[in-house]
XYZ file of C-alpha atoms in Angstrom:
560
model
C 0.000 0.000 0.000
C 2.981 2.376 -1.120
C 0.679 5.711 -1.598
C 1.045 9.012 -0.076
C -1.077 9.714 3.693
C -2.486 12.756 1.751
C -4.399 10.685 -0.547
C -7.824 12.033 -0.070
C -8.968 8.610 1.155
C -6.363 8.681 3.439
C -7.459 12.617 4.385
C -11.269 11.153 4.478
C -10.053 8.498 6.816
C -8.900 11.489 9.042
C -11.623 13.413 9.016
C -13.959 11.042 9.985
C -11.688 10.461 13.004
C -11.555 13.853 13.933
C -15.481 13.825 14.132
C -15.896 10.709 15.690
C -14.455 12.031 19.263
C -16.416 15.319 19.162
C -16.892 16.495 22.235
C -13.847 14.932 24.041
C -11.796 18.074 24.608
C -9.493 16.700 22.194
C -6.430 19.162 21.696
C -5.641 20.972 18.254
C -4.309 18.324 15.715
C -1.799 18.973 12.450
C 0.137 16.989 9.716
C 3.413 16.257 10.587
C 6.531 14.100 9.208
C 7.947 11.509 11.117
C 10.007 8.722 11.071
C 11.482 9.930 7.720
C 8.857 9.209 5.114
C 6.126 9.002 7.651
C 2.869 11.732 7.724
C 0.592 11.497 10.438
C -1.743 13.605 12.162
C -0.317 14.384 15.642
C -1.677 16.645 18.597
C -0.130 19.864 18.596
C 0.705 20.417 21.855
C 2.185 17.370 23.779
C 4.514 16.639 25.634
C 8.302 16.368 24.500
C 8.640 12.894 25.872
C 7.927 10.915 28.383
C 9.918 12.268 31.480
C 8.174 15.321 30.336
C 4.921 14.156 31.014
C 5.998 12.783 34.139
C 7.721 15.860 35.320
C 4.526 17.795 34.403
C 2.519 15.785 36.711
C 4.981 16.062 39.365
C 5.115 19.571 39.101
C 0.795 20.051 38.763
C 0.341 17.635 41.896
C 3.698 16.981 43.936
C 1.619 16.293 46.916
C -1.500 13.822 45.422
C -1.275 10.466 45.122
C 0.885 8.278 42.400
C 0.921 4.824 43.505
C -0.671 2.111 45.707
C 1.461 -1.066 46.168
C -0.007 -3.284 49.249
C 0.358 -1.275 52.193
C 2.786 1.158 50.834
C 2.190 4.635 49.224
C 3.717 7.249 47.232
C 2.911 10.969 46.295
C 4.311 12.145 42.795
C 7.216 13.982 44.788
C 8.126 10.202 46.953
C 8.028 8.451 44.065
C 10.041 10.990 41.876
C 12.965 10.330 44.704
C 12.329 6.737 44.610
C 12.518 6.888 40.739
C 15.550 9.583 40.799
C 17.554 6.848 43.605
C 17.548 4.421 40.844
C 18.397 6.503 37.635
C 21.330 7.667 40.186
C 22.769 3.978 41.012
C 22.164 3.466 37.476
C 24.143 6.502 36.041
C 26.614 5.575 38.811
C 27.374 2.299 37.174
C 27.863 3.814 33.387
C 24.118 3.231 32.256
C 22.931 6.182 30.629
C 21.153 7.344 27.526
C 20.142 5.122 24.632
C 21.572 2.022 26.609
C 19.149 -1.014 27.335
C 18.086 -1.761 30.803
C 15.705 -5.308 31.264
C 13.309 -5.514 33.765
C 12.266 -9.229 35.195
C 9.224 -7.793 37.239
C 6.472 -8.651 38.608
C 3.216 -5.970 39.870
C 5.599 -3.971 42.225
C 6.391 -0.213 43.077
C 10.027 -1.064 41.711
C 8.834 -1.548 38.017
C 7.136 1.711 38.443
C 10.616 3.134 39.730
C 12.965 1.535 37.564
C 10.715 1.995 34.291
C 10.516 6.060 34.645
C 14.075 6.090 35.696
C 15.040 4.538 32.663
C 13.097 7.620 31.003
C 15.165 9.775 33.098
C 18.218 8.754 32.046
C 17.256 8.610 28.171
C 18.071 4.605 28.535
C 15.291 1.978 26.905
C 13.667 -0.148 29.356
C 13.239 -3.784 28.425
C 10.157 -5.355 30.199
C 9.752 -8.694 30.489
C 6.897 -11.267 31.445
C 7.757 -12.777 33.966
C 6.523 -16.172 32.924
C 9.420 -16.068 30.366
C 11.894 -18.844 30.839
C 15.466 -18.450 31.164
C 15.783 -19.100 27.420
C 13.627 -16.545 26.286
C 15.340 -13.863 28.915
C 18.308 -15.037 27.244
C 16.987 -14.388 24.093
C 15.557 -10.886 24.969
C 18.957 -10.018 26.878
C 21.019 -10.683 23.707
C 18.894 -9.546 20.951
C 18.839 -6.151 22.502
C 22.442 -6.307 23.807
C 21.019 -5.392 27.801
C 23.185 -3.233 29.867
C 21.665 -4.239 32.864
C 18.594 -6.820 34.166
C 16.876 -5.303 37.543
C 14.664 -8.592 38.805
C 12.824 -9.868 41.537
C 14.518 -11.653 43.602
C 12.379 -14.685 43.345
C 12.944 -14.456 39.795
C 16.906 -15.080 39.752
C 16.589 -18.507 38.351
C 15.509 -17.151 35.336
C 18.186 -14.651 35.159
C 21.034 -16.181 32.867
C 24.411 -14.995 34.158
C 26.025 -12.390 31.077
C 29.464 -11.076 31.244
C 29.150 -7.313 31.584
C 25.408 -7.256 32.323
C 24.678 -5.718 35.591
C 22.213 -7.441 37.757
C 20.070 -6.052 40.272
C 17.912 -7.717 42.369
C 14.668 -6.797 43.987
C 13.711 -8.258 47.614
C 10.996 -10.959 47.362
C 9.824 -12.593 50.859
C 11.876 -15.804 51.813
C 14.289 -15.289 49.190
C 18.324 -14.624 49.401
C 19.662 -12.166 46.854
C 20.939 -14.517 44.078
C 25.317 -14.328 43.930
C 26.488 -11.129 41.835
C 23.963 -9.533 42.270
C 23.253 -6.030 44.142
C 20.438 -5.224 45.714
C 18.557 -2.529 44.827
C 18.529 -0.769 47.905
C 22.075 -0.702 47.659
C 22.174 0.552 44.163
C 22.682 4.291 44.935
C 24.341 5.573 48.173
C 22.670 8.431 50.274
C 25.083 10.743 48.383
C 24.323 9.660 45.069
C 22.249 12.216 43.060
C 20.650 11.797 39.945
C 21.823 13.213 36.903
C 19.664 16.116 35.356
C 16.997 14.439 32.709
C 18.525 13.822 29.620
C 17.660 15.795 26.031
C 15.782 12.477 23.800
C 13.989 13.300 20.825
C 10.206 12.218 20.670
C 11.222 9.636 17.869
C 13.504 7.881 20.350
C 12.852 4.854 21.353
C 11.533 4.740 25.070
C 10.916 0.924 25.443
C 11.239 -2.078 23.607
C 8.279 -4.949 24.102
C 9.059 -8.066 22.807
C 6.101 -9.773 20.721
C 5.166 -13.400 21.809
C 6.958 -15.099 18.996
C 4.031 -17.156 17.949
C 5.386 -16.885 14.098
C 9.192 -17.574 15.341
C 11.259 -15.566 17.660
C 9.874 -12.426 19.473
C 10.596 -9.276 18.295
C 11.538 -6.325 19.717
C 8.915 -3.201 18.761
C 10.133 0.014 19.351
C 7.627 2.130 21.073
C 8.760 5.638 20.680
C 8.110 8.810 23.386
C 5.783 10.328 20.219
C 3.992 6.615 20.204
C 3.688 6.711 24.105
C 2.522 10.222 24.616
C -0.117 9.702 21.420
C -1.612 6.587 23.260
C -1.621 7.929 26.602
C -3.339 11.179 25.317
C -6.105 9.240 22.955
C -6.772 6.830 26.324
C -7.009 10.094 28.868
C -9.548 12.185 26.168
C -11.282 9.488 24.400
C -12.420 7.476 28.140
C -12.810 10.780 29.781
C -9.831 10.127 32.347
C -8.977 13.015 34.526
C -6.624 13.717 37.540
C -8.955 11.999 39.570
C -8.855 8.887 37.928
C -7.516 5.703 40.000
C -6.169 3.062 38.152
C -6.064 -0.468 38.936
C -2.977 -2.375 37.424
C -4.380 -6.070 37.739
C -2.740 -6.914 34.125
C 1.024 -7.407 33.975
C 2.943 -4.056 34.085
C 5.801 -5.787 31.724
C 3.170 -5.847 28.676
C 1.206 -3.052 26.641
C -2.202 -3.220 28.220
C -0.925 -2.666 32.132
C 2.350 -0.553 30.888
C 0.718 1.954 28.391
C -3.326 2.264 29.054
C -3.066 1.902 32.803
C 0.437 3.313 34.246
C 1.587 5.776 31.519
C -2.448 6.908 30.860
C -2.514 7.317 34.331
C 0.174 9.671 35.074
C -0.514 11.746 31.896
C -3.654 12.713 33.783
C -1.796 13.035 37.473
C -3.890 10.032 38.697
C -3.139 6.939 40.838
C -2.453 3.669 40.012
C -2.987 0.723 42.346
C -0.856 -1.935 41.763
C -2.674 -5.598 42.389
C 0.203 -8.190 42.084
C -1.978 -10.894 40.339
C -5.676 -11.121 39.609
C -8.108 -13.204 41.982
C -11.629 -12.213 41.246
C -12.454 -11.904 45.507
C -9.332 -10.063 45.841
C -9.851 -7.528 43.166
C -13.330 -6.733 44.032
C -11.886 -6.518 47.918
C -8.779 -4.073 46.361
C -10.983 -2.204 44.423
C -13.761 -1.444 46.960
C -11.007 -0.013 49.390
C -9.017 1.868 46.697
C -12.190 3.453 45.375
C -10.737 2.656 41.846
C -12.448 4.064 39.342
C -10.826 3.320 36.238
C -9.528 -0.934 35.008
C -8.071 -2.243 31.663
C -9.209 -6.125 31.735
C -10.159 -9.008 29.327
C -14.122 -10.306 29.480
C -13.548 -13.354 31.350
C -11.975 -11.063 34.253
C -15.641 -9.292 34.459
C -17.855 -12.487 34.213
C -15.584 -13.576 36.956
C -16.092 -10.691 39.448
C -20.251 -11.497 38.548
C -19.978 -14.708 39.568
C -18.147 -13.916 42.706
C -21.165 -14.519 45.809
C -20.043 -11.576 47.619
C -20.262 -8.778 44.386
C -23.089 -6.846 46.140
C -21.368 -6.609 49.535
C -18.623 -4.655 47.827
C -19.093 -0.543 47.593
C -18.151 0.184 43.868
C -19.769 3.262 43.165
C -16.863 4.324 42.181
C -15.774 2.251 39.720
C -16.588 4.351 36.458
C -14.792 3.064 33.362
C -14.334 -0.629 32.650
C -12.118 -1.175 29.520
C -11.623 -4.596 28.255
C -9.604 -6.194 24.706
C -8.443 -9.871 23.745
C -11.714 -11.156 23.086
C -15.688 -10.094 22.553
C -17.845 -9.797 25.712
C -21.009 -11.690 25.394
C -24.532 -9.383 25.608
C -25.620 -11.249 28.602
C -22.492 -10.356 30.675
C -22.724 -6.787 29.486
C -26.577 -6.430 30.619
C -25.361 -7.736 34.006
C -22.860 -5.662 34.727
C -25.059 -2.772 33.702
C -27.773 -4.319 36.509
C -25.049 -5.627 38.856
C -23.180 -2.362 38.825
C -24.981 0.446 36.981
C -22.146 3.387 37.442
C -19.589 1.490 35.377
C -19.412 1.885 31.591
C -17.642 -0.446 29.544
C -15.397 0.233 26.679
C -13.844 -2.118 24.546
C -10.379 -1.333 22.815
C -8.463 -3.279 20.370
C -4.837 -2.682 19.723
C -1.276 -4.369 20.028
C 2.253 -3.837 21.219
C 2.894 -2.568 17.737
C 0.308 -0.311 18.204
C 1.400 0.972 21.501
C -2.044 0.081 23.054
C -4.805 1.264 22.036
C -5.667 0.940 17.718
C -9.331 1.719 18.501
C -12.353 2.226 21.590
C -15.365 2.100 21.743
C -17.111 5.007 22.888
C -18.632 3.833 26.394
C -22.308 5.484 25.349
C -22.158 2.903 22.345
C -21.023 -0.414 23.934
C -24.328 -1.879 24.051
C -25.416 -0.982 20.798
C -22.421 -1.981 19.015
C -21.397 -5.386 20.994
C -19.620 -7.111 18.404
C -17.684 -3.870 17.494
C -13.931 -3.354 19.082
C -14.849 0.745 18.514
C -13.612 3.015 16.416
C -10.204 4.167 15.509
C -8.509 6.564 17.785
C -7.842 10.485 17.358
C -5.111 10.310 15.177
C -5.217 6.972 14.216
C -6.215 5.293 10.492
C -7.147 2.207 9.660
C -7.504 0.900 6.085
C -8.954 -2.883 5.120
C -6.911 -4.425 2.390
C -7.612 -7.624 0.090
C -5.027 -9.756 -0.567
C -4.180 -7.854 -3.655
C -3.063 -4.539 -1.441
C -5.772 -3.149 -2.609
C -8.636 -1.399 -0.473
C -12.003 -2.801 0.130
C -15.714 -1.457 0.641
C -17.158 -0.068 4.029
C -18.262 -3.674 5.744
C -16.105 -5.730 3.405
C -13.668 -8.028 5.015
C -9.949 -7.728 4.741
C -6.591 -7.489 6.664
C -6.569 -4.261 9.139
C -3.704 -2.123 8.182
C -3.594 0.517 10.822
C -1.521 3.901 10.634
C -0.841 6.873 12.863
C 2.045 8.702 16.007
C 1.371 5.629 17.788
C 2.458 2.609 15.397
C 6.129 1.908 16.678
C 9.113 2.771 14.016
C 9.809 -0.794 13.490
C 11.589 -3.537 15.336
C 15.098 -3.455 17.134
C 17.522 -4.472 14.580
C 15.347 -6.461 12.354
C 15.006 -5.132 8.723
C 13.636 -8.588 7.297
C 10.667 -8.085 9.997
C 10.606 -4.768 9.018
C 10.284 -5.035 5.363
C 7.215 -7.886 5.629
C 5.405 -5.819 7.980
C 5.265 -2.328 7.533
C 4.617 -0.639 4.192
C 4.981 3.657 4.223
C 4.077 3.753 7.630
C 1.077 1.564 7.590
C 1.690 -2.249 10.079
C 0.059 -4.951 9.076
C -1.810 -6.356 11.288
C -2.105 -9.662 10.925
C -5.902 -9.502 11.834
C -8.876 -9.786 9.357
C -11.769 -7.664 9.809
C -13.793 -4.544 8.681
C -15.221 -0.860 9.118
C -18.458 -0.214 8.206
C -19.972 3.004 6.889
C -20.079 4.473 10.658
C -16.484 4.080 11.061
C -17.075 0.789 13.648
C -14.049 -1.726 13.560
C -15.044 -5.559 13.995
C -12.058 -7.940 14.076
C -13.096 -11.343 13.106
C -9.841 -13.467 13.203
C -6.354 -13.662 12.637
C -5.623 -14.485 9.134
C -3.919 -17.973 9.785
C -6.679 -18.362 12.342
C -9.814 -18.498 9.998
C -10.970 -22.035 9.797
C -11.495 -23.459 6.170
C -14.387 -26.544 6.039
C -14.404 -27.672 2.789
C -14.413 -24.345 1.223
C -16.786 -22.354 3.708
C -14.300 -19.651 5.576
C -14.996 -19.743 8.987
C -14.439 -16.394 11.501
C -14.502 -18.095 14.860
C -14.989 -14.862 16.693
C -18.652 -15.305 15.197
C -18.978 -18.776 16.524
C -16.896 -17.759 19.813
C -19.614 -14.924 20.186
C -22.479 -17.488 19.805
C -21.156 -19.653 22.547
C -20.774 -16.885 24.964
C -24.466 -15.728 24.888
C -25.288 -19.109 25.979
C -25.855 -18.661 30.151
C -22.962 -20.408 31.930
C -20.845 -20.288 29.784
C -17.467 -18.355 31.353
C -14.937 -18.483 28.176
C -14.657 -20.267 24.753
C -12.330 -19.891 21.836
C -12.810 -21.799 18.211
C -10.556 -23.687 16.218
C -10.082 -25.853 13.029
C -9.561 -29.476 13.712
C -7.765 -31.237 11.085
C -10.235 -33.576 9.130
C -8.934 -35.522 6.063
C -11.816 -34.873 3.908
C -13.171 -31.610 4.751
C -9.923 -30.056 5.605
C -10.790 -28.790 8.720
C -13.565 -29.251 10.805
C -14.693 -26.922 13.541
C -13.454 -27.295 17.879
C -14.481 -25.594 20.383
C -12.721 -24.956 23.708
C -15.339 -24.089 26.710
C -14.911 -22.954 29.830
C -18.178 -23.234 31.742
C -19.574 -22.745 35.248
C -22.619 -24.857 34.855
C -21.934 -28.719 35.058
C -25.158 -29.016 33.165
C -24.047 -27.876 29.773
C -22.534 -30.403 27.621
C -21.453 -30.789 23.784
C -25.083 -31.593 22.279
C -26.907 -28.913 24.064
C -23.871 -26.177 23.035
C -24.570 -27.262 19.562
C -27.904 -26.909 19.810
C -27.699 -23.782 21.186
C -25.532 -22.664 17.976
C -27.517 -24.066 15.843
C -30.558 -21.661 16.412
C -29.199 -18.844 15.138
C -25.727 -20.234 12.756
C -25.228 -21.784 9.446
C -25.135 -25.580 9.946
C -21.398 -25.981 8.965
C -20.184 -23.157 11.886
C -21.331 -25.011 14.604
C -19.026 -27.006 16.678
C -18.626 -30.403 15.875
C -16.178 -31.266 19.056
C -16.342 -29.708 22.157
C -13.834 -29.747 24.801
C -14.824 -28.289 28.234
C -11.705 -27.180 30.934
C -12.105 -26.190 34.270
C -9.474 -24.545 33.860
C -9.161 -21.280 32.456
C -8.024 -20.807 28.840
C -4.741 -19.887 27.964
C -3.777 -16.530 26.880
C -0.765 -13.817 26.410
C -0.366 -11.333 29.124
C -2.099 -8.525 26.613
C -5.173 -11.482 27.599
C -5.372 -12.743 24.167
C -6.325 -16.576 23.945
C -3.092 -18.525 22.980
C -4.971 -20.668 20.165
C -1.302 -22.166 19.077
C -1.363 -23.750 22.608
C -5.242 -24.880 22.263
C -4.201 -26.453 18.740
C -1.359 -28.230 20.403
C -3.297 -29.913 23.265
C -6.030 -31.180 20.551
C -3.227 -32.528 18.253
C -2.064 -34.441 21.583
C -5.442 -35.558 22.505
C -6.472 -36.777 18.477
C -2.499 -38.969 19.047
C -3.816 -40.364 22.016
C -7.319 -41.785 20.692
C -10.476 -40.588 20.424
C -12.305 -38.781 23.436
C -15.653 -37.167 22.846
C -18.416 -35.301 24.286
């Protein structure tokens, strides 16, 4: 799709946007050049990178509060000294700008500290999930040539040991400090002062988040301070987040969602965030009750799991006001219970990726209901153009891959040109995902492209067939997959999650069969009690689901 962003369809595109988020208090927007043969329409005033926007809320609201972790608390001026400490024992050991600094951690004040001190110092912080294995922190470690790993302390197994990498470990209960490595208490002494913020340009890359590798090994995209700012911005006007907003980080900090649209939104509008170390449906509603949150980034099954908690109406959440969610659709029936269940919180879905730096679209909250199999539409800023497999541009409500453009797609991947070259085409990322925008300007996402299940000809979106099961009562998550069948091709599997010991296979397929074409509805059906596994951005691992049916089809049949 080599054509110039001032193609009028591109400036239609635009314009629509613009329109779209009337209303919002959106800031002035112009053309600018970026990247070098990049033109995208940016706000006008922002600000110059992410320290900036830090320092800005530190200087607006030294005294309110930035962070919640357990019992501990921090105003904007406590945690900039926490967060200056670190860049200082950094600095003090040679890291400094443009060098990479990997962080192994879990939901904790330090990642909150070590991340912005990284953006202090001009250095590019390295999350990592902490599920990783020491292979893959390997992996991550040498690909980006890390300066430096900071790491929980219970998470020094994982660490592999790198000649000239500093380590620095984080305290975890009942755990030594692993040899070689200092403490991070002990990284700056009391006379240690941080160096003054360093000079970056907005096209710098702040952070590098490495991709899940399901095609081969991750890679490393290169969210920029422009990307970050962009994203943080769209979430703040587009959901109506202001200084009051509290946050509640119950997604892993290390990845997109909990990094971008809950920490960095979150202190572009001088808010909290409260830090939840994993989620546990009772705890959360218990954590969020006390907090007063007002404000969560989750994925469906998180809110069908707080409904089916027995103590839901014992907890006060009046104040819980904006419930975002991604990964996968939410089923009618949940949203018309949550609107019962807890009537002040509007829901919002969003649909993005790390390549994306969060947020690609959202769905106005006012139009959730109305528009339930929509992920929303594309953010201030943002384009997004549906292509055939030609490259060329389809109809409004024509399926097609989502090419998506705009300040917030990342510059490419860290030292990758052959990624580079298949997945980005004059400035537009491909996404990967096939789905549409109708005349409105609503996105729908229906699969990924390698996802879409082929029976004998008829192409398959499971999300349609995902969305079916959902509706049916009891029914807590499913995802849809092609079984491999030697005559038809592929034949279509279902995955269920259920709380109702009641439902099995023939009454699911019943149940789809009202209201889908004979040759979507599941033919298998697996139920799990346990739940389904996804990425830590909460998207359904379906590799992992195809594996485990491969493995049961080896071992002999099983059926429901």
């Amino acid at each position: 799709m080599e054509r110039n962003p001032t193609d009028p369809a591109i400036g239609r595109i635009e314009a629509d946007m613009a329109g779209y988020w009337a209303g919002r208090r959106l800031p002035a927007t112009r053309l600018e050049s970026h990247h070098g043969d990049r033109v995208v329409r940016c706000f006008a005033e922002r600000p110059a990178s992410v320290w900036a926007m830090f320092a800005a809320a530190l200087a607006s609201r030294p005294q309110a509060q930035a962070l919640v972790a357990g019992d501990s608390r921090w105003t904007y001026a406590e945690a900039a000294q926490r967060i200056g400490a670190v860049a200082a024992g950094l600095a003090g050991r040679g890291i400094g700008s443009g060098d990479r600094v990997a962080l192994l951690l879990s939901n904790r004040a330090e990642f909150y500290f070590a991340w912005f001190a990284c953006q202090r110092l001009g250095a590019i912080a390295v999350p990592i999930g902490t599920r990783e294995q020491r292979a893959g922190v390997d992996y991550v470690l040498g690909q980006c040539d890390a300066a430096a790993i900071i790491h929980d302390d219970a998470l020094a197994a994982q660490v592999p040991v790198r000649p000239g990498v500093l380590r620095v470990g984080c305290p975890s209960p009942g755990t030594a400090p692993a040899a070689g490595t200092i403490p991070i208490g002990a990284l700056s002494t009391g006379s240690a002062t941080a160096p003054a913020p360093a000079e970056v340009d907005e096209e710098d890359t702040a952070t590098l988040l490495y991709t899940s590798g399901t095609t081969g090994k991750p890679k490393g995209a290169m969210l920029t301070h422009l990307g970050i700012i962009h994203s943080a911005m769209n979430l703040c006007a587009c959901l109506e987040l202001d200084a009051e907003v509290r946050s509640m980080l119950a997604v892993p900090a290390s990845h997109v969602t909990g990094l971008i649209a809950i920490i960095v939104a979150t202190v572009h509008c001088g808010g909290t965030v409260v830090m939840m170390p994993e989620f546990k449906a009772g705890a959360f509603l218990e954590l969020a009750a006390r907090e007063r949150v007002t404000y969560t980034v989750l994925v469906p099954a998180m809110y069908t799991l707080c409904l089916m908690q027995p103590d839901l109406d014992r907890h006060d959440l009046s104040s819980w006001r904006i419930g975002a969610y991604g990964g996968a659709p939410m089923a009618v029936a949940t949203i018309d219970e949550l609107a019962r269940r807890l009537p002040g919180l509007r829901l919002a879905n969003a649909y993005g990726a790390t390549e994306t730096t969060s947020p690609t679209t959202i769905m106005p909250p006012e139009a959730t209901r109305g528009h339930s199999d929509s992920v929303g539409r594309v953010v201030p800023n943002g384009a997004v153009a549906v292509l055939d497999d030609e490259g060329r541009e389809v109809a409004p409500g024509e399926t097609g891959e989502l090419w998506i453009a705009g300040p917030m797609v990342v510059r490419g991947y860290w030292e990758n040109p052959e990624a580079d070259a298949r997945e980005f085409s004059g400035g537009w990322w491909h996404s990967g995902d096939l789905g549409s925008v109708d005349a409105e300007g609503f996105v729908r996402v229906f699969d990924r492209k390698k996802d879409m299940i082929n029976r004998g000809g008829y192409k398959i979106f499971s999300v349609e067939v995902e969305n079916r099961l959902l509706a049916r009562p009891g029914v807590v998550e499913a995802a849809v997959i092609g079984a491999p069948c030697p005559v038809l091709g592929e034949r279509v599997h279902a995955f269920v999650v259920c709380a109702d010991p009641a439902l099995d296979g023939a009454a699911l397929r019943a149940w789809c069969a009202e209201s889908l074409a004979d040759y979507k509805v599941p033919e298998t059906v697996r139920f799990s009690a346990e739940p389904l596994p996804r990425n830590p951005n909460g998207k359904v691992l379906k590799r992992l689901l195809r594996e485990r049916l491969l493995a049961e089809l080896d071992a002999g049949p099983k059926g429901d």
